[in-house]
Coordinates of C-alpha atoms and ligand atoms in Angstrom, one line a residue:
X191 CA 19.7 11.4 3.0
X192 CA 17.0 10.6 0.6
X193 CA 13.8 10.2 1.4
X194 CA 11.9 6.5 0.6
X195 CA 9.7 6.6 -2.5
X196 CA 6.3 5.9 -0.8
X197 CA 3.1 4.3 -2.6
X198 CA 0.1 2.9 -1.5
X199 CA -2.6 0.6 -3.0
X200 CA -5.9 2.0 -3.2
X201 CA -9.6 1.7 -4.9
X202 CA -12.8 2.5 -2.8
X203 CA -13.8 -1.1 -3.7
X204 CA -12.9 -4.4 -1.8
X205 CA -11.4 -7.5 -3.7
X206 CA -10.1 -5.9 -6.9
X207 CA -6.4 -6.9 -5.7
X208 CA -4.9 -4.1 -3.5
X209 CA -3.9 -6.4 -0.9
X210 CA -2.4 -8.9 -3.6
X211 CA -0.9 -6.1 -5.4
X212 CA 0.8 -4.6 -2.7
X213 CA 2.6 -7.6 -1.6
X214 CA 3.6 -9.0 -5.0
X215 CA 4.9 -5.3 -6.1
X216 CA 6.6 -4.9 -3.2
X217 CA 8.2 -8.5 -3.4
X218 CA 8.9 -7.7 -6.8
X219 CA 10.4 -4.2 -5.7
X220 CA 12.9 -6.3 -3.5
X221 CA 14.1 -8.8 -6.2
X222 CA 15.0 -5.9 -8.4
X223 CA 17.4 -4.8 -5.5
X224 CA 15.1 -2.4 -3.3
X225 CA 14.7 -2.2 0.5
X226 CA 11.0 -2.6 0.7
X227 CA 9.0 -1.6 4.2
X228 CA 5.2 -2.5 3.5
X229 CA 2.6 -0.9 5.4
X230 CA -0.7 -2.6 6.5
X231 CA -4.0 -0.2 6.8
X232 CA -6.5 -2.4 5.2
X233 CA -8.0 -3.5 8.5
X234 CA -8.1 -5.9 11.4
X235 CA -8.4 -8.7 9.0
X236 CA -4.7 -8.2 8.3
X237 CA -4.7 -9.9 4.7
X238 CA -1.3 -8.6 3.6
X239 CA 0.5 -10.2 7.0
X240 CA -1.4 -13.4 6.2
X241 CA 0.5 -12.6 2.4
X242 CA 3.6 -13.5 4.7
X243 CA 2.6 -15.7 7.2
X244 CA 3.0 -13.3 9.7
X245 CA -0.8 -13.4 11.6
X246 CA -0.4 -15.8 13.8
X247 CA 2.0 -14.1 15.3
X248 CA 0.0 -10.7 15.7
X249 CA -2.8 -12.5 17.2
X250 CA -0.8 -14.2 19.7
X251 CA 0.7 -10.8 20.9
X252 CA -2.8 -9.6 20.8
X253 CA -4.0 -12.6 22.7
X254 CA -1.3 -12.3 25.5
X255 CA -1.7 -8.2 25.5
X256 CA 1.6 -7.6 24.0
X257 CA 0.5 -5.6 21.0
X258 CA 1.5 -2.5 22.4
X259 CA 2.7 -0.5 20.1
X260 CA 1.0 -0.9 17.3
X261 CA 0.2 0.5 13.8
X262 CA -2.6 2.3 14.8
X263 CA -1.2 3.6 17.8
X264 CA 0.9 6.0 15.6
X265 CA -2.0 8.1 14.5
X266 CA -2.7 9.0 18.1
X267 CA -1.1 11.8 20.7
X268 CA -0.1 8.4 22.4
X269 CA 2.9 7.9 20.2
X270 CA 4.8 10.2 22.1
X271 CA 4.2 8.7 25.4
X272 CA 5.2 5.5 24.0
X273 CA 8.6 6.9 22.1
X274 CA 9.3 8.6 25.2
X275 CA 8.9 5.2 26.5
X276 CA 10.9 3.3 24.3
X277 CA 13.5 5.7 23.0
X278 CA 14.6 4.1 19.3
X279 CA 12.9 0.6 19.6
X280 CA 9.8 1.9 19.7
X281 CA 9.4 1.9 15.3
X282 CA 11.5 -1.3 15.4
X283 CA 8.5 -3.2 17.8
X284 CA 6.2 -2.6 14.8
X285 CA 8.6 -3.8 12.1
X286 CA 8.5 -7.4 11.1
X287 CA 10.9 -9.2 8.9
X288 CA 9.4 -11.9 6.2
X289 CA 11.1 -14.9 4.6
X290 CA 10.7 -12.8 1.1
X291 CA 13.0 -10.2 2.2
X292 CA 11.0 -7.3 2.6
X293 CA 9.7 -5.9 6.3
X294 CA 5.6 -5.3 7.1
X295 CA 4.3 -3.2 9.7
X296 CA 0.6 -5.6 10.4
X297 CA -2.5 -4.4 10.8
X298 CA -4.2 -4.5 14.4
X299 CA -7.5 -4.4 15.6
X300 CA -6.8 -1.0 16.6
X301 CA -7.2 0.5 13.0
X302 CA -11.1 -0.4 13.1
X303 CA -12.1 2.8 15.9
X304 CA -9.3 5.1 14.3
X305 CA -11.3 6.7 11.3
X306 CA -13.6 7.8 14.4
X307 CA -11.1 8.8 16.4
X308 CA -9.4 10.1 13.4
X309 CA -12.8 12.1 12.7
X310 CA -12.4 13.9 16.3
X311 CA -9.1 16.0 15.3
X312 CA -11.0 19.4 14.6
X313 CA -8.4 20.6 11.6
X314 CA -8.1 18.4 8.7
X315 CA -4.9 19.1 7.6
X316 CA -3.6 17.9 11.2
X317 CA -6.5 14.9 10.6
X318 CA -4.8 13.7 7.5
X319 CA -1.2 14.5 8.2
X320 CA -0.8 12.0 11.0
X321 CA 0.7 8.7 8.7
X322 CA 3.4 11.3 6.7
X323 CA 4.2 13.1 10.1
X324 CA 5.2 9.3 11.7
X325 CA 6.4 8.2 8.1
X326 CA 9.0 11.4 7.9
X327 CA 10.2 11.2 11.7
X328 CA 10.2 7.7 12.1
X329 CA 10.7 5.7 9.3
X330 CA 12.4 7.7 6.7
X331 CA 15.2 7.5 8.9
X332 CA 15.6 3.9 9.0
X333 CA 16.7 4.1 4.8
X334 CA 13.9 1.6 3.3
X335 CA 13.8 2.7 -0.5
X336 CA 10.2 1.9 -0.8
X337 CA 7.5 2.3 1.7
X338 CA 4.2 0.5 0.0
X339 CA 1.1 1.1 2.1
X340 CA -2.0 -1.1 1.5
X341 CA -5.3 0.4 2.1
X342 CA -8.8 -0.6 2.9
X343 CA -11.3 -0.3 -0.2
X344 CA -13.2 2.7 1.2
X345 CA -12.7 6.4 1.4
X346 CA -12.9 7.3 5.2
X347 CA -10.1 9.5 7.6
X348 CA -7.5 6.7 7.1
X349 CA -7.2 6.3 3.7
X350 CA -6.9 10.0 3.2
X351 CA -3.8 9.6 5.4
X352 CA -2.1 7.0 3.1
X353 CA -2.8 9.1 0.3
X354 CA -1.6 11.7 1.6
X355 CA 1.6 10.6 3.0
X356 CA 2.6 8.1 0.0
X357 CA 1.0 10.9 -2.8
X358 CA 1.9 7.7 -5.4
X359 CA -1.5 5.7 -5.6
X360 CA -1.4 2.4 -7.4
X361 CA -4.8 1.2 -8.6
X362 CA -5.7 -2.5 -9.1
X363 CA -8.7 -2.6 -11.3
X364 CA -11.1 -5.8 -12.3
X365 CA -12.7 -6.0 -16.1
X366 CA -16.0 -4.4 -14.9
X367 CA -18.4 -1.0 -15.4
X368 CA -18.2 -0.4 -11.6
X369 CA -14.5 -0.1 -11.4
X370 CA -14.5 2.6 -14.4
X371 CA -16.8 4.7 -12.9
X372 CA -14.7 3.8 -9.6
X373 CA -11.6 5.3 -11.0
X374 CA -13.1 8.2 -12.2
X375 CA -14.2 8.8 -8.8
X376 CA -10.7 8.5 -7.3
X377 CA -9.1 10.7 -9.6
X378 CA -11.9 13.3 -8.6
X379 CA -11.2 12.7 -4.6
X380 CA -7.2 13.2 -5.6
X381 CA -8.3 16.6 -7.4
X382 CA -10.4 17.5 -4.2
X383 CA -7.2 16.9 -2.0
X384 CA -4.6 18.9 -4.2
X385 CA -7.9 22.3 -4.6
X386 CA -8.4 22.2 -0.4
X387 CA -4.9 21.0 1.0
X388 CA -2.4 21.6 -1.8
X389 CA -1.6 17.8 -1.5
X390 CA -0.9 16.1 -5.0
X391 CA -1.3 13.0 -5.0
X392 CA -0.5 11.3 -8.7
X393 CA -2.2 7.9 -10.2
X394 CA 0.8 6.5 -10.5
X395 CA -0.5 3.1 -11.9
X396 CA -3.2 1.9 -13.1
X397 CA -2.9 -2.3 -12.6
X398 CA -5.6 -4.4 -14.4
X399 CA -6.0 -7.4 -12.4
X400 CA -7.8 -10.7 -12.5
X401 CA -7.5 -10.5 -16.3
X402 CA -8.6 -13.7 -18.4
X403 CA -7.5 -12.9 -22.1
X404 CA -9.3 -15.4 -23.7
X405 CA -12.5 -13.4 -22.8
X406 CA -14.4 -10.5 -24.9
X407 CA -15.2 -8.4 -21.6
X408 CA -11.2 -8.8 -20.4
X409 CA -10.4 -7.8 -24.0
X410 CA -13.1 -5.0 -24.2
X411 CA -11.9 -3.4 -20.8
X412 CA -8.1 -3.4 -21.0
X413 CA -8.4 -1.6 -24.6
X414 CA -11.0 1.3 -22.4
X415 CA -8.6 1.5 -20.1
X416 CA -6.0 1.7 -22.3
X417 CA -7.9 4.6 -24.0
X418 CA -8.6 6.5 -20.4
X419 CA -5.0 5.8 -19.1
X420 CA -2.4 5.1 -21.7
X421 CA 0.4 6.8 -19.6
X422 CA -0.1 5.2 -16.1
X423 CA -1.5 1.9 -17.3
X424 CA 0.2 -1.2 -16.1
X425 CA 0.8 -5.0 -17.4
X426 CA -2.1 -6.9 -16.8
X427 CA -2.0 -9.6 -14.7
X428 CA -3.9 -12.7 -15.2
X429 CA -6.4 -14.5 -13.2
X430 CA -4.3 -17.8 -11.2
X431 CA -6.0 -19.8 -9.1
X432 CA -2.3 -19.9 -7.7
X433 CA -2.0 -16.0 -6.8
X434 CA -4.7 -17.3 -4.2
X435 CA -3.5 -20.7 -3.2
X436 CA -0.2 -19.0 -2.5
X437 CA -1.6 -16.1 -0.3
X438 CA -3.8 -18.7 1.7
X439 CA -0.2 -20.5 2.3
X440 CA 1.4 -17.5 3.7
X441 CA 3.5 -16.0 1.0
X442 CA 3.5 -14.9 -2.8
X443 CA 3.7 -16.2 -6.2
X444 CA 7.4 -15.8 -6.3
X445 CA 7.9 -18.0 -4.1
X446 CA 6.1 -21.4 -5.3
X447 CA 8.4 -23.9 -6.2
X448 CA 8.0 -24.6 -9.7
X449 CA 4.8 -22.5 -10.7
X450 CA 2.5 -23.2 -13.4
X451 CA 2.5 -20.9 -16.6
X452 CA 0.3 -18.8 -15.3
X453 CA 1.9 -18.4 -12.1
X454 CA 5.3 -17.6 -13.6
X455 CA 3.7 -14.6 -16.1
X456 CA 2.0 -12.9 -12.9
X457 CA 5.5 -12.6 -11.6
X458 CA 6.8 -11.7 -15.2
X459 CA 4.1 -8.7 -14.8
X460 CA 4.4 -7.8 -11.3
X461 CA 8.3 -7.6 -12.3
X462 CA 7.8 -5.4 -15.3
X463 CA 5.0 -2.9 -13.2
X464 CA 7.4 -3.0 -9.9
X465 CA 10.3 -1.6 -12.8
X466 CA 7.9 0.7 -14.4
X467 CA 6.8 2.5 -11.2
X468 CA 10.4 2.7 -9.8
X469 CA 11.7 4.9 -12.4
X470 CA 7.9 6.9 -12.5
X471 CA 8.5 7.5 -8.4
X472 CA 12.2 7.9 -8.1
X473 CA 12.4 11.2 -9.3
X474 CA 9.7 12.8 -6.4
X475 CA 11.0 15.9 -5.2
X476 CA 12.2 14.6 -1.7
X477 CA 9.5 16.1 0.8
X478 CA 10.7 18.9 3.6
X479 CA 14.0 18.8 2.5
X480 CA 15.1 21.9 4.7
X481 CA 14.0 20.0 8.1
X482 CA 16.7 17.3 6.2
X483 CA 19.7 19.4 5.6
X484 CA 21.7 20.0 8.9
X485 CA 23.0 23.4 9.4
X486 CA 26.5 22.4 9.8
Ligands
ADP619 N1 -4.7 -12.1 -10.2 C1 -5.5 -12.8 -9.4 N2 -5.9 -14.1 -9.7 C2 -6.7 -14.8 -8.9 N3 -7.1 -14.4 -7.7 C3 -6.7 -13.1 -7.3 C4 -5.9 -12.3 -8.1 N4 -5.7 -11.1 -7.4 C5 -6.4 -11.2 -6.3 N5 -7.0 -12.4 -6.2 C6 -7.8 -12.9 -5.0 O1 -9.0 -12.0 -5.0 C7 -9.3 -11.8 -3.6 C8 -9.3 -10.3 -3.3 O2 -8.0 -9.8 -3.5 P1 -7.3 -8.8 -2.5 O3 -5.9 -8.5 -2.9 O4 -7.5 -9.2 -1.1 O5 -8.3 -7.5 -2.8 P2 -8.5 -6.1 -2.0 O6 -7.3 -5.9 -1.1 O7 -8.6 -5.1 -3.0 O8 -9.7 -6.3 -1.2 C9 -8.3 -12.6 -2.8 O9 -8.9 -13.8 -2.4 C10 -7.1 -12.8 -3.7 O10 -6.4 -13.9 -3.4
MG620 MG1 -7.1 -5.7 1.0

């Protein structure tokens, strides 16, 4: 079987649009035919379930102490007392199904101690490994064609773990100084990670966001990055006041009835990225592909 194309969304900067850019690529991802597991590391505020109106729910199973298991409970030696546990179901627990027809894993509160704990495994490569290791036994199994994994906007233990297990990173960047110099400084973390681990992990896309054409600075920007990225550089997706409404009403753009102009060309673009990075991470070299292949 293949293995799922994994990605995640990352920047060491809050509020350039990882969280947005997760959910819309991944709902775009779906449209275009794809089975689409997105996974939820940014944090306890757990933005991208609130994408699909799926809080409430987690907070009520956190409220009445049934949030066991949990996303961050598969980093931990833990997850095999709970597999043991719960046999099969115990991956299905954390998997949600949305209205938009793709599944999310949350977030949980649990995620905000676990770059600590995370920070306590003495060798790094078992420190890091933890999110591929549960990816590859646990969900690769299941078939998704995509696993998109959102992460928080700073580099810490778990962030090298999505990296690390989607080795795709999609980067939304704002019109701004900071988040040139901020790329620059990613793609010398993801250099850092391939010299000490042998881990490559490619900039798959580079997604300007928040992008209002009718100003110089917009203008001035997407032709740098342009420049600095013409092979990975995404569509640009424009600023809409809607993109937000719709994320405060529990769901994406795609699925406003009758949008405004702006609303419909974000989902023209997310459409046209989502196609783009399909082909650019469906040809991966399947990872472990002897512990795959049966014997028989
Ligand atoms: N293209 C856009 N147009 C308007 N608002 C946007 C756009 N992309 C993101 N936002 C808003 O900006 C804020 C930060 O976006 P978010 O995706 O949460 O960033 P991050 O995950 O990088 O912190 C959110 O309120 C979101 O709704
Ligand atoms: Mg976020």
């Amino acid at each position: 079987m293949r293995r799922p194309s994994r990605v995640a969304t990352f920047i060491d900067k809050g509020g350039t649009g990882k969280t947005t850019v997760a959910a819309h690529l991944g709902v775009a991802l779906a449209e275009a035919g794809e089975d689409v597991l997105l996974v939820d590391l940014a944090g306890k505020q757990g933005d991208l379930s609130k994408h699909f109106g799926l809080w409430d729910d987690v907070e009520e199973s956190i409220e009445s102490d049934d949030d066991w298991p949990n996303i961050s409970t598969v980093f931990q030696d833990e997850w095999d007392i709970i597999v043991e546990k719960l046999g099969e179901d115990a991956v299905d627990d954390l998997i949600h199904g949305t209205d938009e027809d793709i599944d999310v894993i949350p977030a949980h509160p649990g995620l905000d101690s676990l770059d600590a704990e995370l920070g306590n495994i003495d060798s790094p490569s078992d420190r890091y490994s933890r999110l591929d290791d549960f990816l590859t036994e646990y969900v690769d199994p299941l078939g998704y064609d995509v696993v998109l994994v959102d992460l928080p906007g700073i580099t810490n233990n778990v962030t090298y773990n999505g990296l690390w297990a989607a080795r795709n990173a999609v980067v939304p960047v704002e019109a701004g100084v900071f988040e040139a110099s901020q790329l620059e400084a990613l793609e010398q973390d993801l250099e850092k990670m391939d010299d000490s681990f042998g881990v490559t992990v490619d900039l798959s896309m580079v997604v300007p966001n928040k992008i209002d054409r009718r100003t110089k600075l917009s203008k001035e920007y997407l032709k740098e990055f342009r420049d600095a990225y013409p092979d990975v550089l995404g569509r640009p997706i424009p600023v809409s006041q809607e993109i937000r409404n719709a994320a405060n009403d529990g769901h994406t753009v795609f699925d406003v009835d009758e949008p405004s102009k702006t609303g419909e060309r974000a989902c023209r673009r997310f459409a046209e990225n989502a196609e783009e990075l399909r082909v650019r991470i469906s040809d991966d070299e399947p990872v472990r592909r002897t512990e795959a292949v049966s014997d028989d």
